[in-house]
């Protein structure tokens, strides 16, 4: 695993939060993207070397809707960059970590992603992400 690729923050209203984080960072988001398979709308901010992803649920059964229902808005996950997501999934499974996704899936911002189960990681939801070669 490599550097933190981004931190994901669950929000109720992405337009309102875009304004809030724009004021906070002093610059606008650089991208908005719907990830239909996950039932979320995402927006991305680049802040120095760091990337922040805001996530709003687009349907009431999406993981983000359930998260906000249970815990309210806030930090949802930490994503780590990996070179080879398939071998990293294999390595972590062999270490005994429970994966939510045993196979990488297409995520936002041109990435292959897979989540670990937070039960296995002290309640921290961890995302692996690998840049898709263009
Ligand atoms: Zn993410």
PDB file of C-alpha atoms and ligand atoms in Angstrom:
ATOM      1  CA  UNK A   1       0.000   0.000   0.000  1.00  0.00           C
ATOM      2  CA  UNK A   2       1.196   3.504  -0.754  1.00  0.00           C
ATOM      3  CA  UNK A   3       0.175   7.044   0.110  1.00  0.00           C
ATOM      4  CA  UNK A   4      -3.286   8.156   1.114  1.00  0.00           C
ATOM      5  CA  UNK A   5      -4.975   8.751  -2.227  1.00  0.00           C
ATOM      6  CA  UNK A   6      -7.939  10.630  -0.784  1.00  0.00           C
ATOM      7  CA  UNK A   7     -10.229  10.968   2.208  1.00  0.00           C
ATOM      8  CA  UNK A   8     -13.947  10.451   1.649  1.00  0.00           C
ATOM      9  CA  UNK A   9     -16.480  12.584   3.521  1.00  0.00           C
ATOM     10  CA  UNK A  10     -20.185  11.708   3.612  1.00  0.00           C
ATOM     11  CA  UNK A  11     -22.442  14.742   3.152  1.00  0.00           C
ATOM     12  CA  UNK A  12     -26.194  15.239   2.972  1.00  0.00           C
ATOM     13  CA  UNK A  13     -26.208  17.953   0.333  1.00  0.00           C
ATOM     14  CA  UNK A  14     -23.265  17.986  -2.028  1.00  0.00           C
ATOM     15  CA  UNK A  15     -24.054  21.425  -3.481  1.00  0.00           C
ATOM     16  CA  UNK A  16     -24.090  23.003  -0.066  1.00  0.00           C
ATOM     17  CA  UNK A  17     -20.937  21.126   0.963  1.00  0.00           C
ATOM     18  CA  UNK A  18     -19.169  22.120  -2.260  1.00  0.00           C
ATOM     19  CA  UNK A  19     -19.692  25.746  -1.262  1.00  0.00           C
ATOM     20  CA  UNK A  20     -18.519  25.047   2.262  1.00  0.00           C
ATOM     21  CA  UNK A  21     -15.340  23.247   1.196  1.00  0.00           C
ATOM     22  CA  UNK A  22     -14.690  25.817  -1.519  1.00  0.00           C
ATOM     23  CA  UNK A  23     -14.596  28.486   1.198  1.00  0.00           C
ATOM     24  CA  UNK A  24     -12.464  26.246   3.407  1.00  0.00           C
ATOM     25  CA  UNK A  25      -9.842  25.381   0.779  1.00  0.00           C
ATOM     26  CA  UNK A  26      -9.995  28.646  -1.151  1.00  0.00           C
ATOM     27  CA  UNK A  27     -10.677  26.837  -4.406  1.00  0.00           C
ATOM     28  CA  UNK A  28     -13.490  25.052  -6.156  1.00  0.00           C
ATOM     29  CA  UNK A  29     -13.925  21.305  -6.689  1.00  0.00           C
ATOM     30  CA  UNK A  30     -12.343  20.083  -9.918  1.00  0.00           C
ATOM     31  CA  UNK A  31     -14.823  17.390 -10.758  1.00  0.00           C
ATOM     32  CA  UNK A  32     -18.317  16.062 -10.026  1.00  0.00           C
ATOM     33  CA  UNK A  33     -19.097  12.491 -10.901  1.00  0.00           C
ATOM     34  CA  UNK A  34     -22.056  10.162 -10.450  1.00  0.00           C
ATOM     35  CA  UNK A  35     -21.156   6.587  -9.536  1.00  0.00           C
ATOM     36  CA  UNK A  36     -24.395   4.841 -10.311  1.00  0.00           C
ATOM     37  CA  UNK A  37     -23.263   1.405  -9.164  1.00  0.00           C
ATOM     38  CA  UNK A  38     -22.696   2.810  -5.650  1.00  0.00           C
ATOM     39  CA  UNK A  39     -25.698   5.141  -5.613  1.00  0.00           C
ATOM     40  CA  UNK A  40     -23.543   8.205  -4.940  1.00  0.00           C
ATOM     41  CA  UNK A  41     -22.668  11.552  -6.389  1.00  0.00           C
ATOM     42  CA  UNK A  42     -19.070  12.556  -5.696  1.00  0.00           C
ATOM     43  CA  UNK A  43     -17.088  15.747  -5.958  1.00  0.00           C
ATOM     44  CA  UNK A  44     -13.331  16.132  -5.666  1.00  0.00           C
ATOM     45  CA  UNK A  45     -11.121  18.860  -4.253  1.00  0.00           C
ATOM     46  CA  UNK A  46      -7.370  19.064  -4.627  1.00  0.00           C
ATOM     47  CA  UNK A  47      -5.772  20.766  -1.662  1.00  0.00           C
ATOM     48  CA  UNK A  48      -2.012  20.847  -2.056  1.00  0.00           C
ATOM     49  CA  UNK A  49      -0.975  17.199  -2.481  1.00  0.00           C
ATOM     50  CA  UNK A  50      -4.184  16.020  -0.811  1.00  0.00           C
ATOM     51  CA  UNK A  51      -7.448  15.012  -2.335  1.00  0.00           C
ATOM     52  CA  UNK A  52     -10.834  15.149  -0.648  1.00  0.00           C
ATOM     53  CA  UNK A  53     -13.869  13.331  -1.984  1.00  0.00           C
ATOM     54  CA  UNK A  54     -17.367  14.416  -0.950  1.00  0.00           C
ATOM     55  CA  UNK A  55     -20.080  11.778  -1.266  1.00  0.00           C
ATOM     56  CA  UNK A  56     -23.829  12.327  -1.345  1.00  0.00           C
ATOM     57  CA  UNK A  57     -26.289   9.440  -1.588  1.00  0.00           C
ATOM     58  CA  UNK A  58     -28.388   9.417  -4.742  1.00  0.00           C
ATOM     59  CA  UNK A  59     -30.638   6.638  -3.530  1.00  0.00           C
ATOM     60  CA  UNK A  60     -31.823   5.754  -0.069  1.00  0.00           C
ATOM     61  CA  UNK A  61     -30.323   2.256  -0.115  1.00  0.00           C
ATOM     62  CA  UNK A  62     -26.810   3.382  -0.962  1.00  0.00           C
ATOM     63  CA  UNK A  63     -24.047   2.776   1.604  1.00  0.00           C
ATOM     64  CA  UNK A  64     -23.684   6.549   2.060  1.00  0.00           C
ATOM     65  CA  UNK A  65     -27.380   6.947   2.932  1.00  0.00           C
ATOM     66  CA  UNK A  66     -27.043   4.183   5.526  1.00  0.00           C
ATOM     67  CA  UNK A  67     -23.845   5.666   6.921  1.00  0.00           C
ATOM     68  CA  UNK A  68     -25.429   9.116   7.394  1.00  0.00           C
ATOM     69  CA  UNK A  69     -28.508   7.563   8.944  1.00  0.00           C
ATOM     70  CA  UNK A  70     -26.354   5.752  11.496  1.00  0.00           C
ATOM     71  CA  UNK A  71     -23.515   8.173  12.152  1.00  0.00           C
ATOM     72  CA  UNK A  72     -24.408  11.487  10.544  1.00  0.00           C
ATOM     73  CA  UNK A  73     -22.177  13.433   8.185  1.00  0.00           C
ATOM     74  CA  UNK A  74     -18.425  13.081   8.528  1.00  0.00           C
ATOM     75  CA  UNK A  75     -15.336  11.157   7.509  1.00  0.00           C
ATOM     76  CA  UNK A  76     -16.490   8.037   5.714  1.00  0.00           C
ATOM     77  CA  UNK A  77     -13.340   6.340   4.409  1.00  0.00           C
ATOM     78  CA  UNK A  78      -9.619   6.621   3.809  1.00  0.00           C
ATOM     79  CA  UNK A  79      -8.383   5.536   0.400  1.00  0.00           C
ATOM     80  CA  UNK A  80      -4.875   4.222  -0.217  1.00  0.00           C
ATOM     81  CA  UNK A  81      -3.199   4.071  -3.601  1.00  0.00           C
ATOM     82  CA  UNK A  82      -1.999   0.652  -4.718  1.00  0.00           C
ATOM     83  CA  UNK A  83      -0.060  -0.420  -7.811  1.00  0.00           C
ATOM     84  CA  UNK A  84      -1.787  -3.723  -8.354  1.00  0.00           C
ATOM     85  CA  UNK A  85      -5.184  -3.921  -6.729  1.00  0.00           C
ATOM     86  CA  UNK A  86      -5.784  -7.591  -7.527  1.00  0.00           C
ATOM     87  CA  UNK A  87      -2.610  -8.739  -5.837  1.00  0.00           C
ATOM     88  CA  UNK A  88      -3.265  -6.396  -2.903  1.00  0.00           C
ATOM     89  CA  UNK A  89      -6.754  -7.891  -2.433  1.00  0.00           C
ATOM     90  CA  UNK A  90      -5.173 -11.338  -2.494  1.00  0.00           C
ATOM     91  CA  UNK A  91      -2.469 -10.346  -0.018  1.00  0.00           C
ATOM     92  CA  UNK A  92      -4.948  -8.805   2.438  1.00  0.00           C
ATOM     93  CA  UNK A  93      -7.350 -11.741   2.167  1.00  0.00           C
ATOM     94  CA  UNK A  94      -4.448 -14.073   2.953  1.00  0.00           C
ATOM     95  CA  UNK A  95      -3.677 -11.892   5.978  1.00  0.00           C
ATOM     96  CA  UNK A  96      -7.214 -12.549   7.157  1.00  0.00           C
ATOM     97  CA  UNK A  97      -8.812  -9.187   6.324  1.00  0.00           C
ATOM     98  CA  UNK A  98     -12.413  -9.366   5.254  1.00  0.00           C
ATOM     99  CA  UNK A  99     -12.995  -7.588   1.947  1.00  0.00           C
ATOM    100  CA  UNK A 100     -16.301  -5.976   0.974  1.00  0.00           C
ATOM    101  CA  UNK A 101     -15.211  -6.365  -2.645  1.00  0.00           C
ATOM    102  CA  UNK A 102     -13.166  -9.429  -3.517  1.00  0.00           C
ATOM    103  CA  UNK A 103     -12.886  -8.164  -7.054  1.00  0.00           C
ATOM    104  CA  UNK A 104     -11.972  -4.601  -8.035  1.00  0.00           C
ATOM    105  CA  UNK A 105     -14.781  -2.467  -9.392  1.00  0.00           C
ATOM    106  CA  UNK A 106     -14.891   0.783 -11.299  1.00  0.00           C
ATOM    107  CA  UNK A 107     -14.987   3.755  -8.938  1.00  0.00           C
ATOM    108  CA  UNK A 108     -14.997   7.512  -9.370  1.00  0.00           C
ATOM    109  CA  UNK A 109     -12.122   9.541 -10.817  1.00  0.00           C
ATOM    110  CA  UNK A 110     -10.788   6.845 -13.164  1.00  0.00           C
ATOM    111  CA  UNK A 111      -9.957   4.283 -10.476  1.00  0.00           C
ATOM    112  CA  UNK A 112     -10.384   0.618  -9.809  1.00  0.00           C
ATOM    113  CA  UNK A 113     -11.470   0.290  -6.211  1.00  0.00           C
ATOM    114  CA  UNK A 114     -12.154  -2.255  -3.483  1.00  0.00           C
ATOM    115  CA  UNK A 115     -13.229  -1.712   0.117  1.00  0.00           C
ATOM    116  CA  UNK A 116     -12.139  -3.630   3.192  1.00  0.00           C
ATOM    117  CA  UNK A 117     -14.741  -4.456   5.786  1.00  0.00           C
ATOM    118  CA  UNK A 118     -14.460  -1.916   8.645  1.00  0.00           C
ATOM    119  CA  UNK A 119     -15.057  -4.722  11.167  1.00  0.00           C
ATOM    120  CA  UNK A 120     -11.592  -5.975  10.258  1.00  0.00           C
ATOM    121  CA  UNK A 121      -9.865  -2.577  10.555  1.00  0.00           C
ATOM    122  CA  UNK A 122     -10.859  -1.035  13.906  1.00  0.00           C
ATOM    123  CA  UNK A 123     -13.972   0.560  12.451  1.00  0.00           C
ATOM    124  CA  UNK A 124     -12.074   2.469   9.757  1.00  0.00           C
ATOM    125  CA  UNK A 125     -13.440   1.964   6.279  1.00  0.00           C
ATOM    126  CA  UNK A 126     -10.449   1.549   3.962  1.00  0.00           C
ATOM    127  CA  UNK A 127     -10.556   1.796   0.207  1.00  0.00           C
ATOM    128  CA  UNK A 128      -7.865   0.520  -2.115  1.00  0.00           C
ATOM    129  CA  UNK A 129      -7.568   2.349  -5.385  1.00  0.00           C
ATOM    130  CA  UNK A 130      -5.544   1.865  -8.484  1.00  0.00           C
ATOM    131  CA  UNK A 131      -5.391   4.420 -11.271  1.00  0.00           C
ATOM    132  CA  UNK A 132      -6.762   2.973 -14.507  1.00  0.00           C
ATOM    133  CA  UNK A 133      -4.133   3.312 -17.222  1.00  0.00           C
ATOM    134  CA  UNK A 134      -5.314   5.679 -19.939  1.00  0.00           C
TER     135      UNK A 134
HETATM  136 ZN1  LIG B   1     -13.178   7.092  -2.130  1.00  0.00          ZN
END
